[in-house]
C-alpha cells in the first residue's frame, strides 16, 4: 500500500441509498495520490516551495465495487509516467475487509501539470522534483526521447495519456488545482 493512506467512509460521502456517491471516489483518489507524493517529498508542499503549482489535467476512473458508511478505504498509488512538464499517477482504492482481504473499489489515473503560480502557464517540472518522481516510479514510467515508453496502466485504451504520440500536446493545465476545491 502507498504512503499509508487509510480513511473511513463518513455519512457525508454517501448518497440517499447509503452507498458512497461516485463523485467522492475522485476526491479520495486525489487525496491518496497527493498523500503518496507528500510521503516521498514530491507533493504539493515541495512543488510550492519550488515556486510551482500543480493542476489536475486528466482524471480517469473505473468503478468496480461499491462502498458504504463506515467502510475502511486504503489505496495503492504509483507514479505511472514522468514527463518534462507533467506526470501521471495510477491509483487503486480498496475496501479493507475484516478478514484482512482487500476488495478493489475503483482504479484510475490522474495527470498533473506544472504551472507558474502567477501566469498559470505551463512550466517544466523542477529538475529535483522530476528526479524524485522518477526515483519513486517504476522504470517504465520514465520519459525517454520525449515520449512515454510504457504501454499504459493496466492495458489502458488508445487515447489514454500513456498512448500519446511523439510531439503530442501535454494535457491542458487549466482544469483544477489539487486541494483548491471546486
mmCIF file of C-alpha atoms in Angstrom:
data_model
loop_
_atom_site.group_PDB
_atom_site.id
_atom_site.type_symbol
_atom_site.label_atom_id
_atom_site.label_comp_id
_atom_site.label_asym_id
_atom_site.label_seq_id
_atom_site.Cartn_x
_atom_site.Cartn_y
_atom_site.Cartn_z
ATOM 1 C CA UNK A 1 0.000 0.000 0.000
ATOM 2 C CA UNK A 2 1.097 3.530 -0.690
ATOM 3 C CA UNK A 3 2.026 6.133 1.878
ATOM 4 C CA UNK A 4 -0.200 4.515 4.485
ATOM 5 C CA UNK A 5 -3.378 6.104 3.074
ATOM 6 C CA UNK A 6 -6.318 4.907 5.127
ATOM 7 C CA UNK A 7 -9.686 6.552 5.690
ATOM 8 C CA UNK A 8 -13.124 5.615 6.891
ATOM 9 C CA UNK A 9 -16.199 6.442 4.827
ATOM 10 C CA UNK A 10 -18.289 9.104 6.526
ATOM 11 C CA UNK A 11 -22.010 9.730 6.219
ATOM 12 C CA UNK A 12 -21.344 12.812 4.084
ATOM 13 C CA UNK A 13 -19.681 10.525 1.477
ATOM 14 C CA UNK A 14 -22.871 8.556 0.853
ATOM 15 C CA UNK A 15 -25.953 9.163 -1.240
ATOM 16 C CA UNK A 16 -29.596 8.591 -0.300
ATOM 17 C CA UNK A 17 -29.160 4.820 -0.715
ATOM 18 C CA UNK A 18 -26.280 4.701 1.779
ATOM 19 C CA UNK A 19 -23.683 3.907 -0.889
ATOM 20 C CA UNK A 20 -20.638 6.117 -1.468
ATOM 21 C CA UNK A 21 -21.552 8.628 -4.176
ATOM 22 C CA UNK A 22 -19.497 8.070 -7.314
ATOM 23 C CA UNK A 23 -18.089 11.618 -7.206
ATOM 24 C CA UNK A 24 -16.449 11.023 -3.813
ATOM 25 C CA UNK A 25 -14.099 8.450 -5.311
ATOM 26 C CA UNK A 26 -12.378 11.139 -7.413
ATOM 27 C CA UNK A 27 -11.697 13.174 -4.271
ATOM 28 C CA UNK A 28 -10.441 10.104 -2.402
ATOM 29 C CA UNK A 29 -8.168 9.238 -5.333
ATOM 30 C CA UNK A 30 -6.729 12.756 -5.366
ATOM 31 C CA UNK A 31 -6.137 12.654 -1.607
ATOM 32 C CA UNK A 32 -4.460 9.235 -1.815
ATOM 33 C CA UNK A 33 -2.282 10.471 -4.686
ATOM 34 C CA UNK A 34 -1.206 13.700 -3.036
ATOM 35 C CA UNK A 35 -0.515 11.886 0.258
ATOM 36 C CA UNK A 36 1.650 9.391 -1.648
ATOM 37 C CA UNK A 37 3.589 12.272 -3.208
ATOM 38 C CA UNK A 38 3.958 14.080 0.145
ATOM 39 C CA UNK A 39 5.339 10.898 1.728
ATOM 40 C CA UNK A 40 8.036 10.893 -0.962
ATOM 41 C CA UNK A 41 8.794 14.636 -0.671
ATOM 42 C CA UNK A 42 7.281 15.373 -4.093
ATOM 43 C CA UNK A 43 3.868 16.655 -3.073
ATOM 44 C CA UNK A 44 2.121 19.993 -3.158
ATOM 45 C CA UNK A 45 4.346 21.267 -0.351
ATOM 46 C CA UNK A 46 7.536 20.538 -2.306
ATOM 47 C CA UNK A 47 6.173 21.993 -5.545
ATOM 48 C CA UNK A 48 5.033 25.140 -3.740
ATOM 49 C CA UNK A 49 8.482 25.522 -2.144
ATOM 50 C CA UNK A 50 9.974 25.240 -5.658
ATOM 51 C CA UNK A 51 7.709 28.075 -6.854
ATOM 52 C CA UNK A 52 5.483 25.841 -8.993
ATOM 53 C CA UNK A 53 1.811 24.917 -8.755
ATOM 54 C CA UNK A 54 0.288 21.645 -9.894
ATOM 55 C CA UNK A 55 -3.017 21.472 -11.725
ATOM 56 C CA UNK A 56 -5.020 18.341 -12.443
ATOM 57 C CA UNK A 57 -5.353 17.891 -16.188
ATOM 58 C CA UNK A 58 -6.932 14.477 -16.574
ATOM 59 C CA UNK A 59 -8.908 12.012 -14.477
ATOM 60 C CA UNK A 60 -9.942 8.510 -15.492
ATOM 61 C CA UNK A 61 -11.973 6.310 -13.139
ATOM 62 C CA UNK A 62 -13.217 2.749 -13.480
ATOM 63 C CA UNK A 63 -15.778 1.736 -10.871
ATOM 64 C CA UNK A 64 -15.549 -1.888 -9.710
ATOM 65 C CA UNK A 65 -17.450 -2.220 -6.408
ATOM 66 C CA UNK A 66 -19.431 -0.015 -4.060
ATOM 67 C CA UNK A 67 -18.608 1.120 -0.550
ATOM 68 C CA UNK A 68 -20.870 2.138 2.327
ATOM 69 C CA UNK A 69 -20.793 4.200 5.504
ATOM 70 C CA UNK A 70 -18.000 3.157 7.920
ATOM 71 C CA UNK A 71 -16.060 1.073 5.353
ATOM 72 C CA UNK A 72 -12.299 1.470 5.686
ATOM 73 C CA UNK A 73 -10.640 2.502 2.427
ATOM 74 C CA UNK A 74 -6.940 2.054 1.612
ATOM 75 C CA UNK A 75 -5.041 2.964 -1.542
ATOM 76 C CA UNK A 76 -2.380 1.596 -3.805
ATOM 77 C CA UNK A 77 -0.756 4.522 -5.627
ATOM 78 C CA UNK A 78 2.176 4.734 -8.008
ATOM 79 C CA UNK A 79 3.761 7.306 -10.275
ATOM 80 C CA UNK A 80 2.867 5.978 -13.711
ATOM 81 C CA UNK A 81 4.603 8.491 -16.002
ATOM 82 C CA UNK A 82 7.044 11.365 -15.583
ATOM 83 C CA UNK A 83 7.369 13.825 -18.436
ATOM 84 C CA UNK A 84 9.066 17.173 -18.842
ATOM 85 C CA UNK A 85 6.142 19.244 -17.557
ATOM 86 C CA UNK A 86 3.623 16.711 -16.266
ATOM 87 C CA UNK A 87 3.274 13.380 -14.518
ATOM 88 C CA UNK A 88 0.578 10.773 -14.027
ATOM 89 C CA UNK A 89 -0.457 8.690 -11.045
ATOM 90 C CA UNK A 90 -2.247 5.350 -11.085
ATOM 91 C CA UNK A 91 -4.498 4.902 -8.040
ATOM 92 C CA UNK A 92 -6.487 1.933 -6.771
ATOM 93 C CA UNK A 93 -8.892 2.357 -3.873
ATOM 94 C CA UNK A 94 -9.701 -0.807 -1.940
ATOM 95 C CA UNK A 95 -12.003 -1.688 0.927
ATOM 96 C CA UNK A 96 -10.127 -3.233 3.886
ATOM 97 C CA UNK A 97 -12.242 -6.236 4.881
ATOM 98 C CA UNK A 98 -12.480 -7.568 8.450
ATOM 99 C CA UNK A 99 -10.709 -10.787 7.388
ATOM 100 C CA UNK A 100 -7.677 -8.842 6.117
ATOM 101 C CA UNK A 101 -8.563 -9.132 2.435
ATOM 102 C CA UNK A 102 -8.939 -6.059 0.236
ATOM 103 C CA UNK A 103 -11.773 -5.568 -2.234
ATOM 104 C CA UNK A 104 -10.981 -3.299 -5.211
ATOM 105 C CA UNK A 105 -13.445 -0.400 -5.449
ATOM 106 C CA UNK A 106 -12.047 1.844 -8.189
ATOM 107 C CA UNK A 107 -8.971 2.119 -10.352
ATOM 108 C CA UNK A 108 -7.953 5.262 -12.106
ATOM 109 C CA UNK A 109 -5.368 7.675 -13.360
ATOM 110 C CA UNK A 110 -4.705 11.306 -12.502
ATOM 111 C CA UNK A 111 -2.449 13.593 -14.529
ATOM 112 C CA UNK A 112 -0.893 16.764 -13.135
ATOM 113 C CA UNK A 113 0.877 19.562 -14.994
ATOM 114 C CA UNK A 114 3.306 22.115 -13.562
ATOM 115 C CA UNK A 115 2.316 25.759 -13.947
ATOM 116 C CA UNK A 116 3.731 29.119 -12.965
ATOM 117 C CA UNK A 117 1.644 30.377 -9.991
ATOM 118 C CA UNK A 118 1.463 33.923 -11.357
ATOM 119 C CA UNK A 119 0.740 33.330 -15.023
ATOM 120 C CA UNK A 120 -0.904 29.871 -14.781
ATOM 121 C CA UNK A 121 1.148 28.954 -17.875
ATOM 122 C CA UNK A 122 2.802 25.513 -18.163
ATOM 123 C CA UNK A 123 6.400 25.231 -16.975
ATOM 124 C CA UNK A 124 8.826 22.314 -16.787
ATOM 125 C CA UNK A 125 8.752 20.195 -13.656
ATOM 126 C CA UNK A 126 11.555 21.469 -11.398
ATOM 127 C CA UNK A 127 14.551 19.185 -12.063
ATOM 128 C CA UNK A 128 14.952 17.983 -8.443
ATOM 129 C CA UNK A 129 11.256 17.093 -8.218
ATOM 130 C CA UNK A 130 11.303 15.405 -11.634
ATOM 131 C CA UNK A 131 14.200 13.275 -10.370
ATOM 132 C CA UNK A 132 12.338 12.482 -7.141
ATOM 133 C CA UNK A 133 9.245 11.441 -9.113
ATOM 134 C CA UNK A 134 11.369 9.277 -11.401
ATOM 135 C CA UNK A 135 13.012 7.746 -8.346
ATOM 136 C CA UNK A 136 9.666 6.535 -6.979
ATOM 137 C CA UNK A 137 8.273 5.498 -10.372
ATOM 138 C CA UNK A 138 8.679 2.082 -11.941
ATOM 139 C CA UNK A 139 11.465 2.131 -14.544
ATOM 140 C CA UNK A 140 8.967 2.031 -17.408
ATOM 141 C CA UNK A 141 7.357 5.288 -16.271
ATOM 142 C CA UNK A 142 10.331 7.435 -17.245
ATOM 143 C CA UNK A 143 10.097 9.602 -20.296
ATOM 144 C CA UNK A 144 12.619 8.653 -22.978
ATOM 145 C CA UNK A 145 13.146 10.708 -26.120
ATOM 146 C CA UNK A 146 10.185 12.908 -25.233
ATOM 147 C CA UNK A 147 7.506 10.176 -25.239
ATOM 148 C CA UNK A 148 6.215 7.727 -22.669
ATOM 149 C CA UNK A 149 7.870 4.344 -23.058
ATOM 150 C CA UNK A 150 5.319 2.159 -21.361
ATOM 151 C CA UNK A 151 2.149 0.533 -22.676
ATOM 152 C CA UNK A 152 -0.024 2.256 -20.076
ATOM 153 C CA UNK A 153 -1.586 1.361 -16.774
ATOM 154 C CA UNK A 154 -3.353 -1.968 -16.836
ATOM 155 C CA UNK A 155 -3.717 -2.022 -20.618
ATOM 156 C CA UNK A 156 -5.148 1.470 -20.934
ATOM 157 C CA UNK A 157 -7.188 2.118 -24.063
ATOM 158 C CA UNK A 158 -5.828 4.051 -27.043
ATOM 159 C CA UNK A 159 -6.133 7.770 -26.448
ATOM 160 C CA UNK A 160 -5.113 7.380 -22.810
ATOM 161 C CA UNK A 161 -2.222 9.525 -21.560
ATOM 162 C CA UNK A 162 0.159 6.592 -21.876
ATOM 163 C CA UNK A 163 -0.560 6.310 -25.603
ATOM 164 C CA UNK A 164 0.422 9.835 -26.622
ATOM 165 C CA UNK A 165 2.093 10.248 -29.980
ATOM 166 C CA UNK A 166 5.573 11.769 -30.122
ATOM 167 C CA UNK A 167 5.105 15.521 -30.160
ATOM 168 C CA UNK A 168 1.515 15.379 -28.914
ATOM 169 C CA UNK A 169 0.405 18.235 -26.677
ATOM 170 C CA UNK A 170 0.604 17.664 -22.971
ATOM 171 C CA UNK A 171 -2.696 17.978 -21.096
ATOM 172 C CA UNK A 172 -4.107 21.475 -20.705
ATOM 173 C CA UNK A 173 -3.249 22.846 -17.232
ATOM 174 C CA UNK A 174 -6.437 24.859 -16.803
ATOM 175 C CA UNK A 175 -8.677 22.307 -15.104
ATOM 176 C CA UNK A 176 -8.243 22.119 -11.325
ATOM 177 C CA UNK A 177 -5.554 22.761 -8.761
ATOM 178 C CA UNK A 178 -5.285 19.810 -6.339
ATOM 179 C CA UNK A 179 -6.594 20.720 -2.926
ATOM 180 C CA UNK A 180 -8.054 24.022 -4.150
ATOM 181 C CA UNK A 181 -11.673 22.914 -4.083
ATOM 182 C CA UNK A 182 -14.141 23.240 -6.965
#
